[in-house]
Structures are given as structure tokens and as C-alpha cells.
CSV table of C-alpha atoms in Angstrom, one decimal:
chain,number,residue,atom,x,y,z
X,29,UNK,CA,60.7,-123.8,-158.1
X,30,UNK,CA,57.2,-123.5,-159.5
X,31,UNK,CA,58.3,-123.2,-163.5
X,32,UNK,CA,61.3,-123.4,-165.4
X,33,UNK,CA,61.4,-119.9,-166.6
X,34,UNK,CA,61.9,-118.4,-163.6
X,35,UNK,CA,59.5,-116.1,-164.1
X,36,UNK,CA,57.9,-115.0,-160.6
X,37,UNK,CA,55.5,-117.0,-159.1
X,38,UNK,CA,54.2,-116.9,-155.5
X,39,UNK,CA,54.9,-119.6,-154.2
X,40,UNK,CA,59.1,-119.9,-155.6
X,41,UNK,CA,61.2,-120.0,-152.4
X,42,UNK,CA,65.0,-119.4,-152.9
X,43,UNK,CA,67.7,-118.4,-150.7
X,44,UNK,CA,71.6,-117.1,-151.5
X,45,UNK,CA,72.7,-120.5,-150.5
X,46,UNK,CA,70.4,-122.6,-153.0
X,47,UNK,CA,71.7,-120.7,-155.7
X,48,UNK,CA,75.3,-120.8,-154.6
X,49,UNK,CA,74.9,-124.5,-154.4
X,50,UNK,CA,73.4,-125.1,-157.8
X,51,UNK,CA,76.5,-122.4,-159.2
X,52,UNK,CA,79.1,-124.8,-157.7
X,53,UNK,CA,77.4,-127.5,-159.3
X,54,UNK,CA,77.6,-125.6,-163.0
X,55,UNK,CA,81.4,-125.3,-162.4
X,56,UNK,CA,81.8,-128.9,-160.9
X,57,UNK,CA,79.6,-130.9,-163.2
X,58,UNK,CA,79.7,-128.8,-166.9
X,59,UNK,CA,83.3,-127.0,-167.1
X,60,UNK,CA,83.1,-127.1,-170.5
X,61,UNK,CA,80.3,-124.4,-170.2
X,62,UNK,CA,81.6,-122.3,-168.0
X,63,UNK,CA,83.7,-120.0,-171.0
X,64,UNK,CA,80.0,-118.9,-171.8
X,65,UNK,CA,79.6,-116.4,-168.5
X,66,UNK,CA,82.9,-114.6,-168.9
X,67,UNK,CA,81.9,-113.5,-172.4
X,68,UNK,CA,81.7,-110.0,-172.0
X,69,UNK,CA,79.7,-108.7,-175.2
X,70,UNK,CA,78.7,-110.7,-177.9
X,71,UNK,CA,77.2,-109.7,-181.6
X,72,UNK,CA,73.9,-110.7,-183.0
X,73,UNK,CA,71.8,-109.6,-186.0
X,74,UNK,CA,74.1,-106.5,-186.5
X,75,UNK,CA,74.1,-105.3,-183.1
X,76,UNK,CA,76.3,-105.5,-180.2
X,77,UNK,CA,75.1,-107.1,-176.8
X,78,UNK,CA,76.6,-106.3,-173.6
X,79,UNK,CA,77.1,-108.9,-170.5
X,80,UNK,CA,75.1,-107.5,-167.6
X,81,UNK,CA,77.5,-108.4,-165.3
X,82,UNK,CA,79.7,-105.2,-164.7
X,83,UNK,CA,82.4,-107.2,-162.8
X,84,UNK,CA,83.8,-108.6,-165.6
X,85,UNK,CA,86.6,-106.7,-167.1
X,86,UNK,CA,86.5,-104.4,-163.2
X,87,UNK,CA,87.2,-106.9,-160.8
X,88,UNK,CA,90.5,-108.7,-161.3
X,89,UNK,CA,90.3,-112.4,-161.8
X,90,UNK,CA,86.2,-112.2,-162.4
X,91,UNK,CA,84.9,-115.1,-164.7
X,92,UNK,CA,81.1,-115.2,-164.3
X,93,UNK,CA,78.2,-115.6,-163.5
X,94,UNK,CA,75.0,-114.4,-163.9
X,95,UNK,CA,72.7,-111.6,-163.5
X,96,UNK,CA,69.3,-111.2,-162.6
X,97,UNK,CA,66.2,-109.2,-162.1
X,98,UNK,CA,62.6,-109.4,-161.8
X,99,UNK,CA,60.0,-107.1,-160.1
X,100,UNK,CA,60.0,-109.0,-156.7
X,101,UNK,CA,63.4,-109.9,-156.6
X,102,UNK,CA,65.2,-106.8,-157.6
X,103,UNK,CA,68.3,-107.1,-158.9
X,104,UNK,CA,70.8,-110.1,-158.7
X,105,UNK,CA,74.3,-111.3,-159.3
X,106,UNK,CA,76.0,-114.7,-158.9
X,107,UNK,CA,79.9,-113.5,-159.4
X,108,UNK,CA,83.1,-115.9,-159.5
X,109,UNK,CA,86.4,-115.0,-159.8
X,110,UNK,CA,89.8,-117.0,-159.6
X,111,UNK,CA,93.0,-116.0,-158.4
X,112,UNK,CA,96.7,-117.6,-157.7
X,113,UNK,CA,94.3,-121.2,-158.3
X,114,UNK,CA,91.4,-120.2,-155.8
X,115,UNK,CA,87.8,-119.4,-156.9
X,116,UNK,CA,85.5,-117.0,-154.9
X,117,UNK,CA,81.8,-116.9,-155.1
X,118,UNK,CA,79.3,-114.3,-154.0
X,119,UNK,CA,75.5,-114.6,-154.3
X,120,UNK,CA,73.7,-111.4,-153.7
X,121,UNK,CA,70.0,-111.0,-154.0
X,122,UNK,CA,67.5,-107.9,-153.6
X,123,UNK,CA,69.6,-105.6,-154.8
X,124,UNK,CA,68.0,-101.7,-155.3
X,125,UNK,CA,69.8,-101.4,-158.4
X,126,UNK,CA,72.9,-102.7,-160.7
X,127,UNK,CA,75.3,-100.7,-159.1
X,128,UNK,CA,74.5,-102.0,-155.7
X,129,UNK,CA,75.1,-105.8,-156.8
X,130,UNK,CA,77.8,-105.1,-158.0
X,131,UNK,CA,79.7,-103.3,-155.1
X,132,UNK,CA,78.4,-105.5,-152.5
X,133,UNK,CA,79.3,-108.7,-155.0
X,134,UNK,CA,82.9,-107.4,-155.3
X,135,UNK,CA,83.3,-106.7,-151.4
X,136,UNK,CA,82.5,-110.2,-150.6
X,137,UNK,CA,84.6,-111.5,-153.5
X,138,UNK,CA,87.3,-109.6,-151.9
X,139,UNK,CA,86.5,-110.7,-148.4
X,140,UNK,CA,86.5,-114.1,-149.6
X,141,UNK,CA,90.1,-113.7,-151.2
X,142,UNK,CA,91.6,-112.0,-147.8
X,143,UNK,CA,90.1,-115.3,-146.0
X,144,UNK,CA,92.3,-117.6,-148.5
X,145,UNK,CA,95.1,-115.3,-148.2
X,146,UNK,CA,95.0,-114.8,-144.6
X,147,UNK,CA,94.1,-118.5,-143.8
X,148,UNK,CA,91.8,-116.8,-140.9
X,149,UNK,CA,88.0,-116.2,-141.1
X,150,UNK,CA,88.3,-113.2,-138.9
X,151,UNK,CA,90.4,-111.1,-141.5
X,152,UNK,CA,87.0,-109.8,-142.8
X,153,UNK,CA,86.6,-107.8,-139.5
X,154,UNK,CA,89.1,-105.2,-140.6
X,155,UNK,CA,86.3,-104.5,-142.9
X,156,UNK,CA,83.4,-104.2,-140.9
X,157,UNK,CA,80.1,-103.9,-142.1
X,158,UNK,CA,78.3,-101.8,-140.0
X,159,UNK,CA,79.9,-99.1,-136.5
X,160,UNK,CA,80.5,-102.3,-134.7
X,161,UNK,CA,83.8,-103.7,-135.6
X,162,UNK,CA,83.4,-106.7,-132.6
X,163,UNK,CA,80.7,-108.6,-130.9
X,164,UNK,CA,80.7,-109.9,-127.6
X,165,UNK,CA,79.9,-113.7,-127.7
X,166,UNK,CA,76.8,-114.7,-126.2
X,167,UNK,CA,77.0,-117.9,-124.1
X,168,UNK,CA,75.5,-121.1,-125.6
X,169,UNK,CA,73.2,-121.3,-122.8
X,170,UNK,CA,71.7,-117.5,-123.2
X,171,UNK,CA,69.6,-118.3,-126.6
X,172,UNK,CA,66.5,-118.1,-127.2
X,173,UNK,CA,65.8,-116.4,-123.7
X,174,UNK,CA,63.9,-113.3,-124.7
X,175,UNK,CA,64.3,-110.2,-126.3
X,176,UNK,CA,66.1,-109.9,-129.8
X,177,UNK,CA,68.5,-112.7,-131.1
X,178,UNK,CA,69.6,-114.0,-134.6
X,179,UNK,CA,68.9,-117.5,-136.3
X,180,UNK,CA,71.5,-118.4,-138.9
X,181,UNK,CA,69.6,-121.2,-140.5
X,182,UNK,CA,67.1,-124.4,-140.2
X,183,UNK,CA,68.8,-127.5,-140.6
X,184,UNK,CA,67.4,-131.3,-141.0
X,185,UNK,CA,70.0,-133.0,-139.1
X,186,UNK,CA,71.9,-131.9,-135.6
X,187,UNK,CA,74.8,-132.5,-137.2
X,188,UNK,CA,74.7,-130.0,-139.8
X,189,UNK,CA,73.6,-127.1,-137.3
X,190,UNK,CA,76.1,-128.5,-135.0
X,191,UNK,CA,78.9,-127.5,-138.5
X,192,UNK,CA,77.2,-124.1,-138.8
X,193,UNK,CA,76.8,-123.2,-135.5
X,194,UNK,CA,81.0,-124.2,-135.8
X,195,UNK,CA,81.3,-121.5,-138.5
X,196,UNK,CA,79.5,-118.9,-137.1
X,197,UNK,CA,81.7,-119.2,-133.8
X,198,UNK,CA,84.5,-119.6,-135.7
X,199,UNK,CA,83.6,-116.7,-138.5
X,200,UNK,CA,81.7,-114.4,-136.2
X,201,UNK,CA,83.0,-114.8,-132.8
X,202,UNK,CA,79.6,-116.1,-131.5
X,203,UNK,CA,78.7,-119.2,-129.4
X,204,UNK,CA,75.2,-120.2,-131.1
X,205,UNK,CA,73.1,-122.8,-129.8
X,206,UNK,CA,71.6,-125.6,-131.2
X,207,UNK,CA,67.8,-125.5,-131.0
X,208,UNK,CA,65.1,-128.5,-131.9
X,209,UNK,CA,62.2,-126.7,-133.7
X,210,UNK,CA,58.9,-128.1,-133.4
X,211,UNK,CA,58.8,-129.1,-137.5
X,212,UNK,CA,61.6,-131.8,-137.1
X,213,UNK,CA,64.0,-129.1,-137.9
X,214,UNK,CA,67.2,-128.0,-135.6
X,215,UNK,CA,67.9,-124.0,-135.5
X,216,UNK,CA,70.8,-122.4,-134.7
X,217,UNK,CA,70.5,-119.4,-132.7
X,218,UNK,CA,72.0,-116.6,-130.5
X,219,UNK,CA,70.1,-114.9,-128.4
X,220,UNK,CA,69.7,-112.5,-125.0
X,221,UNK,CA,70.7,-109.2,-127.1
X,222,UNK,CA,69.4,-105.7,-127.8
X,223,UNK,CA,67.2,-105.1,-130.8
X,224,UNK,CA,70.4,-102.9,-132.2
X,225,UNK,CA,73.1,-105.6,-131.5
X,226,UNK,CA,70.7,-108.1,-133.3
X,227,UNK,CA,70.2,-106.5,-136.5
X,228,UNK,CA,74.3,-105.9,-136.2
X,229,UNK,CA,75.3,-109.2,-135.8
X,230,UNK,CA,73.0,-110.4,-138.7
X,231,UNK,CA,74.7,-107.7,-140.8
X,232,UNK,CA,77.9,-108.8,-140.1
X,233,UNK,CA,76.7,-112.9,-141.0
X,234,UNK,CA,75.3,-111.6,-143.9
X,235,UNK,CA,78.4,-109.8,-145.2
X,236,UNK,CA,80.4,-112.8,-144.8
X,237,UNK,CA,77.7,-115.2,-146.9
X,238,UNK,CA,75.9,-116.5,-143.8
X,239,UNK,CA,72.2,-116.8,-143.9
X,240,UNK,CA,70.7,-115.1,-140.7
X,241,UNK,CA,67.2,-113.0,-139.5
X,242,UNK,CA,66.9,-111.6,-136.3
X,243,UNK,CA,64.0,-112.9,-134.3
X,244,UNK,CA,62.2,-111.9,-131.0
């Protein structure tokens, strides 16, 4: 972060997970706060404001959070909502337009919720995001080997790309590697696939909250 406005700047660098973690840390840290996002309109000097977030009052069980929008970013949406003592988060960012955040926010709210109920990270497959309901594993030792492939994250310690690379085989039904970049960093990657399974696969990680890019 460059200011404290939040007003662009060049140089701001941001991803769906920083602002998930700082969320979590609102609801963790200042509960007694947290009343303020569900308020759905509010009146001022004689006239009536409406909350930006169109999830509230739709989606069943939505609390929060916030909305966003700037020229660069497009439009955004941090969205909560609790059910049967479970809260769901969804961070979505670059959004064309209101209408968009809020249906892509309230799928992965909902994929979230058939996760809990199901107990089973797959159950989000019956929902697929793209034609390609499955994806056929790529061996650990077939990254990074040419072609197309797709990095879900940059880690500073093995052990936490050794957790995500865990998720995404357990979420996505891929074998990622574990790759030392040459910054000090560990990557994790899969890798050996067409151009079109790529951009799939980081479709599919993407829908279920995981950060990914397809590189070649």
C-alpha cells in the first residue's frame, strides 16, 4: 500500500488473498464492528443511502462486507455470510460491473457452503466452471517441462508451498510441484499441458479461491 486512502496508485500491489486475510482479521480482532457492514441502508441529512453490496438481503445468511471500485480495479466485493454456525468468505476483484461481483461472489459463497456441508473439497465439481468438469493430474515430476502450465502462488518457506501444493491436489485433483525460484521464493506449479487445459485449470483454482496464472 502506497497511501491510506486507497486511492490508486502505481505502484499498490494486492491480491484476493491479502484482502481475505486482512477481512478475517476485522472479524477476529474487532467483532464489535462488524454490525456496521450488514447495515443495509442508512439515512443522512434527509436522504436515504443504500449499501452497495447487493448480497445483503439476496443471499441467505449474508452479513458483509465491502464494496469497491476504482478505474483500475473495476469493481469489488469482499462478501460473508453465516449459516448453521459456519462463515463463508469470497473476495472477488476486477469485476466488469456490479452485477458480475455479485453473482460470481454468491457462487463461491455457495461453493464454500456445499464444501462445509459435504465435508469434501471436490463437491464444487458438480459445479464446474468452465466445459471441463475433470482434469487429469499431472505427475509431480512433469512441471515446469515446457509448454503451458499453471503456478498457484510464490511462497517464502517450502513448507507453505508444500500446504498449498496439498490443497490444490486435494481441491483440484492436481499433483503440483514444488519449485525454488531464483528470488529465495518456492513456486508451486503444474506443468506439461496444452495452452487450453492451462487456462482451464486456472479457471477452475480460481473459482474455488485459489490464486493461480498460467505460465509458458
Amino acid at each position: 500500500f502506497e497511501n491510506s486512502s486507497g486511492l490508486p496508485d502505481d505502484d499498490h500491489l494486492s491480491t484476493a488473498r491479502d484482502i481475505a486475510l486482512m477481512s478475517m482479521a476485522v472479524y477476529k480482532h474487532f467483532p464489535q464492528y462488524w454490525k456496521y457492514f450488514g447495515i443495509k441502508t442508512w439515512d443522512y441529512n434527509g436522504k436515504t443511502y443504500t449499501n452497495g453490496n447487493r448480497l445483503l438481503g439476496t443471499y441467505p445468511g449474508c452479513d458483509g462486507m465491502k464494496t469497491g471500485f476504482t478505474n483500475k480495479s473495476k469493481y469489488s466485493l469482499v462478501s460473508t455470510a453465516n449459516r448453521d454456525g459456519h462463515r463463508v468468505m469470497a473476495v472477488v476483484l476486477g469485476a466488469e460491473n456490479k452485477d458480475v461481483r455479485a453473482n460470481i461472489s454468491a457462487q463461491m459463497l455457495t461453493r464454500g457452503f456445499n464444501i462445509l456441508k459435504n465435508n469434501s473439497p471436490t463437491v464444487a465439481k458438480t459445479t464446474p466452471v468452465s466445459q471441463h468438469t475433470e482434469y487429469v493430474p499431472v505427475a509431480t515430476n512433469n512441471y515446469d517441462t515446457g509448454g503451458a502450465g499453471v503456478q498457484f502462488g510464490a511462497f517464502a518457506s517450502r513448507a507453505s508451498a508444500e500446504s498449498q501444493a496439498s490443497r490444490v491436489s486435494n481441491t483440484l485433483g492436481v499433483n503440483a510441484g514444488v519449485v525454488a525460484a531464483p528470488n529465495g521464493m518456492w513456486r508451486v506449479r503444474a506443468g506439461g499441458m496444452s495452452e487450453s487445459d492451462a487456462q482451464s485449470l486456472k479457471n477452475r483454482a480460481i473459482a474455488y479461491g485459489i490464486d493461480s496464472f498460467v505460465f509458458h
